[in-house]
Tab-separated table of N, CA and C in Angstrom:
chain	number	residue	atom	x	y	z
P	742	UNK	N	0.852	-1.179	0.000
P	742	UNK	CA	0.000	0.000	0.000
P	742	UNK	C	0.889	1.230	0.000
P	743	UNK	N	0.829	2.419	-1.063
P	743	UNK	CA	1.492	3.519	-0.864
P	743	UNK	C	1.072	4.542	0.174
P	744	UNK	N	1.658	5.474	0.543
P	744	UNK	CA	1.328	6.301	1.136
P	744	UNK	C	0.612	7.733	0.248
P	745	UNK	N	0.026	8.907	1.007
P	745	UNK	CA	-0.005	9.691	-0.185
P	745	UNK	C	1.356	10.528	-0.518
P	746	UNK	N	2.503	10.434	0.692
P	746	UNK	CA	3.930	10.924	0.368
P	746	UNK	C	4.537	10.483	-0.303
P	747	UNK	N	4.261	9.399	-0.876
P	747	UNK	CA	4.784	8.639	-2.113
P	747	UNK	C	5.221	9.809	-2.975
P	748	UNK	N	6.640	9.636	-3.045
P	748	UNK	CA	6.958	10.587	-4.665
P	748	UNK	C	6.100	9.632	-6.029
P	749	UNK	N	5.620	8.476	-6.144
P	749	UNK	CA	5.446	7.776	-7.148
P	749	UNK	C	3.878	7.842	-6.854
P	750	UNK	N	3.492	8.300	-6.213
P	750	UNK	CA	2.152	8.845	-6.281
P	750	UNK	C	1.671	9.798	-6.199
P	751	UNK	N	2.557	10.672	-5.448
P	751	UNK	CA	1.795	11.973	-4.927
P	751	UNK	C	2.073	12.993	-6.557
P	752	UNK	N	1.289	13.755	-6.906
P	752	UNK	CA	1.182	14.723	-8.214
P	752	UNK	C	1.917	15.799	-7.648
P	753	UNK	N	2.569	16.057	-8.130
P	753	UNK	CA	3.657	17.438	-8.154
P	753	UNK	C	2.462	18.721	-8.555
P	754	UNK	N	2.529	19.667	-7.851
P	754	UNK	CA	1.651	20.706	-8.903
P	754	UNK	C	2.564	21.695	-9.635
P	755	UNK	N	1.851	21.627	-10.610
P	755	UNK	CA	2.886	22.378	-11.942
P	755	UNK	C	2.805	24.087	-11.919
P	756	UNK	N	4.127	23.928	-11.950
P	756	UNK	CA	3.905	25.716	-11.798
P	756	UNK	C	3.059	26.597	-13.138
P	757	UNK	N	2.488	27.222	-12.754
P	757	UNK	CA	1.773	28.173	-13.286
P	757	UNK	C	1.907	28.978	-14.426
P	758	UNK	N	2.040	28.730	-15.863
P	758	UNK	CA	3.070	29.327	-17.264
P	758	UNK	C	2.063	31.181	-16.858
P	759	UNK	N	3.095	32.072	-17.264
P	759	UNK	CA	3.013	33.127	-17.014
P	759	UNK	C	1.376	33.439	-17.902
P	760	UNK	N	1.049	32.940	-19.009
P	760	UNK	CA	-0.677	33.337	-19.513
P	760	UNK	C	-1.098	33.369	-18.063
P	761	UNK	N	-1.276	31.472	-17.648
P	761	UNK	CA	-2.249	31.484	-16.839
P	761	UNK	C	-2.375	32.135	-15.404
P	762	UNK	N	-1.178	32.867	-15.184
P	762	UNK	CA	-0.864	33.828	-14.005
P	762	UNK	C	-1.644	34.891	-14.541
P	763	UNK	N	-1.169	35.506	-15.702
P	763	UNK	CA	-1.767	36.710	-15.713
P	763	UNK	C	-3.322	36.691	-15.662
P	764	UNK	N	-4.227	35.826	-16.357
P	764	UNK	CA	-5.439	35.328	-16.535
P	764	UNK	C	-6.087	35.434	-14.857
P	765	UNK	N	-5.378	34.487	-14.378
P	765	UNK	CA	-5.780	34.216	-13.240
P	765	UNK	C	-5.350	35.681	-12.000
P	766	UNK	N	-4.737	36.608	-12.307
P	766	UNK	CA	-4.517	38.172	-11.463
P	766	UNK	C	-5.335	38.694	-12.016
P	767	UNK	N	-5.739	38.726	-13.444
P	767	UNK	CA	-7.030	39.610	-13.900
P	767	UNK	C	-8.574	39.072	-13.222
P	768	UNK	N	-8.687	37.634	-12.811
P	768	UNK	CA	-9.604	36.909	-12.817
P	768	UNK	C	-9.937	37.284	-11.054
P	769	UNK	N	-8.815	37.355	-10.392
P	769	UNK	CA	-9.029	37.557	-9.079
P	769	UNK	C	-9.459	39.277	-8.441
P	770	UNK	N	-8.664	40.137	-9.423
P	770	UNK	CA	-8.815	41.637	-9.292
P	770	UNK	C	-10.359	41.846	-9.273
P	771	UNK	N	-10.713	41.518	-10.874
P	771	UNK	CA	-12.114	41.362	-11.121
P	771	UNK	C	-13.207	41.056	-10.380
P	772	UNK	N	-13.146	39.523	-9.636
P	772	UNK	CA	-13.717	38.989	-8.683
P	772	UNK	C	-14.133	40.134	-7.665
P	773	UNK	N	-12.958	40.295	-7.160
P	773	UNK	CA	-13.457	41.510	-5.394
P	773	UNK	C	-14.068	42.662	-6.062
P	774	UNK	N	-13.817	43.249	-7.035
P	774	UNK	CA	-14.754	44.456	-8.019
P	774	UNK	C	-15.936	44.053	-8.025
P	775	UNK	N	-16.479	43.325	-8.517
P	775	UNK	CA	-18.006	42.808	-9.081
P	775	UNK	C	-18.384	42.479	-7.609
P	776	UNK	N	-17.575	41.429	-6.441
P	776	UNK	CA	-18.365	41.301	-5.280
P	776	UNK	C	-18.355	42.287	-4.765
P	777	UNK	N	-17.616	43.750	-4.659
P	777	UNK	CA	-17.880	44.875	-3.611
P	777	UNK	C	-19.165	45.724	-4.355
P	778	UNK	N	-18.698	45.657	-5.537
P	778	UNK	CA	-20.124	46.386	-6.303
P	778	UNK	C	-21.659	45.944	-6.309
P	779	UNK	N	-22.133	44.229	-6.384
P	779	UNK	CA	-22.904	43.759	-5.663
P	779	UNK	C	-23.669	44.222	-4.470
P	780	UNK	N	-22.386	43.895	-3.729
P	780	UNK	CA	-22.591	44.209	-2.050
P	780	UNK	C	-23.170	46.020	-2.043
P	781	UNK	N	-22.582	46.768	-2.621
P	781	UNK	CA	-22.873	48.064	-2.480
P	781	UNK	C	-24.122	48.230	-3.306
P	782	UNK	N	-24.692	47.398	-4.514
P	782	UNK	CA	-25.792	47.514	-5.033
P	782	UNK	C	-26.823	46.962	-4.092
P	783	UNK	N	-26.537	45.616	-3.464
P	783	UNK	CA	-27.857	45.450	-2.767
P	783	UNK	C	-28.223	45.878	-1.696
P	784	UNK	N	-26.989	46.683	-0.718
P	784	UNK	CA	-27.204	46.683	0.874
P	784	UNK	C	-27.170	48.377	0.686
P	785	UNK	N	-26.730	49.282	-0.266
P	785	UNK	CA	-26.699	50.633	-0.386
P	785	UNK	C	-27.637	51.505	-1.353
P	786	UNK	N	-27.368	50.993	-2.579
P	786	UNK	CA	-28.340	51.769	-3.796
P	786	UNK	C	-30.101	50.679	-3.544
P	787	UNK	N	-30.235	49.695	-3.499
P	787	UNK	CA	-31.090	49.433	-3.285
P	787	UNK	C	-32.322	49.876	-2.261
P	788	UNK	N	-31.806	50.015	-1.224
P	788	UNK	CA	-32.329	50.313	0.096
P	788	UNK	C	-32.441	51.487	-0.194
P	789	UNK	N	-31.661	52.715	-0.639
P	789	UNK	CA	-31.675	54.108	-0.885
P	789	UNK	C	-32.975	54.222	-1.983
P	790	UNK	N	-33.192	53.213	-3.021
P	790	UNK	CA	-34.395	53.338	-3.478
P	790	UNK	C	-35.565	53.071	-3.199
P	791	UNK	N	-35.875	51.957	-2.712
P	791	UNK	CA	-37.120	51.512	-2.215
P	791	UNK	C	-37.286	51.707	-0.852
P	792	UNK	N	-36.233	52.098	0.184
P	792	UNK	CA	-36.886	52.505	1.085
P	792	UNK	C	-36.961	54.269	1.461
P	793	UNK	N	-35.568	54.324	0.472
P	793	UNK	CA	-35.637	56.461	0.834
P	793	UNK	C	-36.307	56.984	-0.711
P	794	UNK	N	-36.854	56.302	-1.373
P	794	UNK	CA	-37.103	56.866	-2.394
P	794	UNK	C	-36.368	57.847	-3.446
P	795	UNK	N	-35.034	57.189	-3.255
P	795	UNK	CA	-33.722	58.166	-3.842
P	795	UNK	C	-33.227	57.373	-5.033
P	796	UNK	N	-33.307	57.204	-5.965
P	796	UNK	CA	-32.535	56.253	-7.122
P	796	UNK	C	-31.538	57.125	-7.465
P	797	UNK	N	-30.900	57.686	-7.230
P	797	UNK	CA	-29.722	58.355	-7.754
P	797	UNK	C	-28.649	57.288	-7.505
P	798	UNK	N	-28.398	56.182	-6.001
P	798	UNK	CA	-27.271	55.788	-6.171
P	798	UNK	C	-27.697	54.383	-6.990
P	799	UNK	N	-28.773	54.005	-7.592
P	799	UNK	CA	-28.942	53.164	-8.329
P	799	UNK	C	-28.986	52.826	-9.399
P	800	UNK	N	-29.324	54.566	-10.137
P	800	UNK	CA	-29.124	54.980	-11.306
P	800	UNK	C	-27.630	54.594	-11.761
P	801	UNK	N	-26.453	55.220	-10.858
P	801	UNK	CA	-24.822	54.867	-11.246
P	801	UNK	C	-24.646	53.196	-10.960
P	802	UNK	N	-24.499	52.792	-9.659
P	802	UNK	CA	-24.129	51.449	-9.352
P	802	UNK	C	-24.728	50.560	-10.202
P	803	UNK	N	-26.220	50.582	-10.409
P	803	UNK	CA	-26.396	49.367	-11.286
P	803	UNK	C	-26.112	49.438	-12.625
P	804	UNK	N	-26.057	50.772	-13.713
P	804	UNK	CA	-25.299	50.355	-14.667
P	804	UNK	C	-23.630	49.834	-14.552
P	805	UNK	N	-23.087	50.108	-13.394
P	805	UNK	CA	-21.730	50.387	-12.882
P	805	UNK	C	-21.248	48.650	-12.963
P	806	UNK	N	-21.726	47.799	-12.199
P	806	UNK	CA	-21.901	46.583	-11.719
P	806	UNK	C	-22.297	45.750	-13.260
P	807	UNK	N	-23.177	46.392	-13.776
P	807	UNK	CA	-23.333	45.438	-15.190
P	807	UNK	C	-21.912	45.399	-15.978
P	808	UNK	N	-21.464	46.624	-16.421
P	808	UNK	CA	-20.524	46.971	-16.728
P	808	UNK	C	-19.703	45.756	-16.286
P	809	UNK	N	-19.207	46.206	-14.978
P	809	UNK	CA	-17.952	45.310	-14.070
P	809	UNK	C	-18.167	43.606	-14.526
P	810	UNK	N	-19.455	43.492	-14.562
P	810	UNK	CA	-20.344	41.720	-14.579
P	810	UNK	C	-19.958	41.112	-16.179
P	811	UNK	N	-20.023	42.282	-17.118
P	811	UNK	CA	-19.376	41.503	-18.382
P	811	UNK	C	-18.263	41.355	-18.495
P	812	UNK	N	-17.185	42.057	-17.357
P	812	UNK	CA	-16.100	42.223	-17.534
P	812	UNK	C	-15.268	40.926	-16.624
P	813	UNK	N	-16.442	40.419	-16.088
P	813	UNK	CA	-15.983	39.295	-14.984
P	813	UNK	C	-16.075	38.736	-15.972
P	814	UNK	N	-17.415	38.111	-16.570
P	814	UNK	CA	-17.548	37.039	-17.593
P	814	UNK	C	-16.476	36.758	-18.778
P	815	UNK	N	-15.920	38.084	-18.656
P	815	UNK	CA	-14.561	37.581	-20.203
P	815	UNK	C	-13.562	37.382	-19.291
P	816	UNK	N	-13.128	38.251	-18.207
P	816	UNK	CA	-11.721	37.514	-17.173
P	816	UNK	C	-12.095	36.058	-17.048
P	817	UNK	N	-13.594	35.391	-16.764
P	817	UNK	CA	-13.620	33.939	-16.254
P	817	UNK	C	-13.746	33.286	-17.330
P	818	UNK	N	-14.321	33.427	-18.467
P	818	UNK	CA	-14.036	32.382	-19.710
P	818	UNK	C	-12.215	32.629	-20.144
P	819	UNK	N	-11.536	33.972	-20.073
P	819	UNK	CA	-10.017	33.674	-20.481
P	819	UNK	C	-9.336	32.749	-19.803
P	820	UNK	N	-9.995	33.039	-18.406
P	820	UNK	CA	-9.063	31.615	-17.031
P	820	UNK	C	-9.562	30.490	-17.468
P	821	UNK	N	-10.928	30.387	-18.033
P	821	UNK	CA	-11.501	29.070	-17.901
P	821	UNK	C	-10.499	28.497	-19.505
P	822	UNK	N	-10.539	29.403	-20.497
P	822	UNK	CA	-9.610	28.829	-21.602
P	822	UNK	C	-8.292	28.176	-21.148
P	823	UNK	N	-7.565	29.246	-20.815
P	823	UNK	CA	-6.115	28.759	-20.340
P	823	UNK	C	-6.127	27.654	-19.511
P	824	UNK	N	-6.716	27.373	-18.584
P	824	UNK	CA	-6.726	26.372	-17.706
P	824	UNK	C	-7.525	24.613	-18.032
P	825	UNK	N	-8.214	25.045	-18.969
P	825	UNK	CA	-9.230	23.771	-19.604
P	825	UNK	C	-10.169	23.287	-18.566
P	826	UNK	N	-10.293	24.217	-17.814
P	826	UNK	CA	-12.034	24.068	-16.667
P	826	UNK	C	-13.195	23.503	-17.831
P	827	UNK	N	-14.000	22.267	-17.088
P	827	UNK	CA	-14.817	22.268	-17.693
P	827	UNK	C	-16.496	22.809	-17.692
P	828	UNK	N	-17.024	22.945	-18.851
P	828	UNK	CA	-17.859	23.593	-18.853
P	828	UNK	C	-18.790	24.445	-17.509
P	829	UNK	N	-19.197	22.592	-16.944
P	829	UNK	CA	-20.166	23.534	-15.534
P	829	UNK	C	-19.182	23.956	-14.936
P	830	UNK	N	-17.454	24.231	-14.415
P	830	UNK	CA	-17.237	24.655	-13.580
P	830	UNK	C	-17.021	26.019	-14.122
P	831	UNK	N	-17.051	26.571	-15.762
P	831	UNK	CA	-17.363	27.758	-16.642
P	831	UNK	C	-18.622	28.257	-15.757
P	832	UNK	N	-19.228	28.094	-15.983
P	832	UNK	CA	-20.774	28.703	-15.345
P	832	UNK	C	-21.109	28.694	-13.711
P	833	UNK	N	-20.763	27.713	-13.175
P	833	UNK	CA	-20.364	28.082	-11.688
P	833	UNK	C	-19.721	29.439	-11.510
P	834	UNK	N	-18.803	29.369	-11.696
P	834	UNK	CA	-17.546	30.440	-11.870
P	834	UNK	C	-18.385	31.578	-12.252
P	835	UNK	N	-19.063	31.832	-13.363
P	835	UNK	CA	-19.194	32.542	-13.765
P	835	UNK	C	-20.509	33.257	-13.104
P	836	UNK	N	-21.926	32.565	-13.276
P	836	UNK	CA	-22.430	32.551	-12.043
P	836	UNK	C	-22.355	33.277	-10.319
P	837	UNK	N	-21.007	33.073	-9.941
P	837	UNK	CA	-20.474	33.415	-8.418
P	837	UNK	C	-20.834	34.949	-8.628
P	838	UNK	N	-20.911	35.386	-9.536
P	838	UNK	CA	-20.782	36.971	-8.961
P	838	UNK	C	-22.213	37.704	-9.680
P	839	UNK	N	-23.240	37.035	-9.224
P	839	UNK	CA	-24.431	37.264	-9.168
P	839	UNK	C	-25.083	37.034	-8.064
P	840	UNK	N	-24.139	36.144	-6.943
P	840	UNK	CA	-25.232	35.668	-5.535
P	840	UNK	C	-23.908	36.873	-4.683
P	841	UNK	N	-24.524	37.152	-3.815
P	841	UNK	CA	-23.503	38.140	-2.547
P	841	UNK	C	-22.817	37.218	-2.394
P	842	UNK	N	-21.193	37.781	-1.963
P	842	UNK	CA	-19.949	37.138	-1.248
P	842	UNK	C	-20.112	35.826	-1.948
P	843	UNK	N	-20.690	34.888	-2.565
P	843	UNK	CA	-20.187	33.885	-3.654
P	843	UNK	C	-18.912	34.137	-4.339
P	844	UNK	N	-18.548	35.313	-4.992
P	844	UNK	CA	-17.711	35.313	-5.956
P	844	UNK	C	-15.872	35.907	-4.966
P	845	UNK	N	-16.399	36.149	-4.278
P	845	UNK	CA	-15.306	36.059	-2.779
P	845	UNK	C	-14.789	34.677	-2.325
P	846	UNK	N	-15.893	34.191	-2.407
P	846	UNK	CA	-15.324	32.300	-2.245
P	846	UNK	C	-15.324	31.264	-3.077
P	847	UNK	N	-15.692	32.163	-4.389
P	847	UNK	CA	-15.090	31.396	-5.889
P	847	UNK	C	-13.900	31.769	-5.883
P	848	UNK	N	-13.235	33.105	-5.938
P	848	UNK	CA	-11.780	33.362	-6.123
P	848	UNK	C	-11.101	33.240	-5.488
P	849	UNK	N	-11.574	32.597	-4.549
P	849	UNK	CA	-10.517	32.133	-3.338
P	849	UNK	C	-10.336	30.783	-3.313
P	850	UNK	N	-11.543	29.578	-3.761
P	850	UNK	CA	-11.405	28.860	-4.130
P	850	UNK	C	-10.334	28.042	-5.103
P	851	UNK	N	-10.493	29.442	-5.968
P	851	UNK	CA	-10.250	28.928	-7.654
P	851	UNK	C	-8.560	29.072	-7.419
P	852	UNK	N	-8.250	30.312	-6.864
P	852	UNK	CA	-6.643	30.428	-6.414
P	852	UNK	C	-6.241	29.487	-5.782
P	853	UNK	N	-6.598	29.016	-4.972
P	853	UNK	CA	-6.235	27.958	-3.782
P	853	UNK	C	-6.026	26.506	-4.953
P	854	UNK	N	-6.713	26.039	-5.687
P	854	UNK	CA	-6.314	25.022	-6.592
P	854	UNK	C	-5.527	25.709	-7.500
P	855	UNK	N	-5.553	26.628	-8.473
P	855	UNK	CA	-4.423	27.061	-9.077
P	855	UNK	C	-2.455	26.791	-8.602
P	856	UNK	N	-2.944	27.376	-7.428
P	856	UNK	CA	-1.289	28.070	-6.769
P	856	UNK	C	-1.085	26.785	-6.074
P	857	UNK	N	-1.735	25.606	-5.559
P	857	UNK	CA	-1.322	24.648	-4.532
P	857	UNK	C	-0.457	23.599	-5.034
């Protein structure tokens, strides 16, 4: 029976070719953008509208956040290219930064298998 310290078993993880670094720093920058903008759309501009009757900060943030949201979607399909993720974990991924703090513990996720 091997162990999992087995050099003849255990998988080496391969260092990281400079694309998929850069992919993956654009992919993580992105991430905390779209989740702070979220967070500030639902717990700030939202509430400022429907409960103070003010859409001014909803008027900026939510085109602001769409903006940021297509810009996640091309950082996470370039990582998802370089890396050969498959499909559902494309849409998971991509997905994360539509639910609150999800996309905080997708990119933390997603780094943590990358870099390990």
């Amino acid at each position: 029976m091997t162990s999992p310290a087995d050099p003849a078993t255990s998988a080496t993880p391969q260092p990281l070719t400079p694309a998929v670094r850069g992919a993956l720093t654009r992919y993580r920058v992105i991430a905390y953008i779209v989740g702070v903008m979220l967070l500030l759309l639902l717990f700030v501009a939202m509430p400022l509208k429907y409960l103070a009757d003010n859409p001014s900060a909803m008027n900026v943030i939510g085109p602001m956040h769409g903006f940021l949201y297509v810009v996640y979607l091309l950082a996470t399909f370039d990582l998802f290219r370089r890396v050969r993720w498959s499909f559902l974990r494309l849409v998971l991924v991509a997905l994360a930064g539509t639910i609150p703090f999800l996309s905080f513990y997708a990119e933390r996720k997603t780094t943590h298998e990358l870099t390990a």
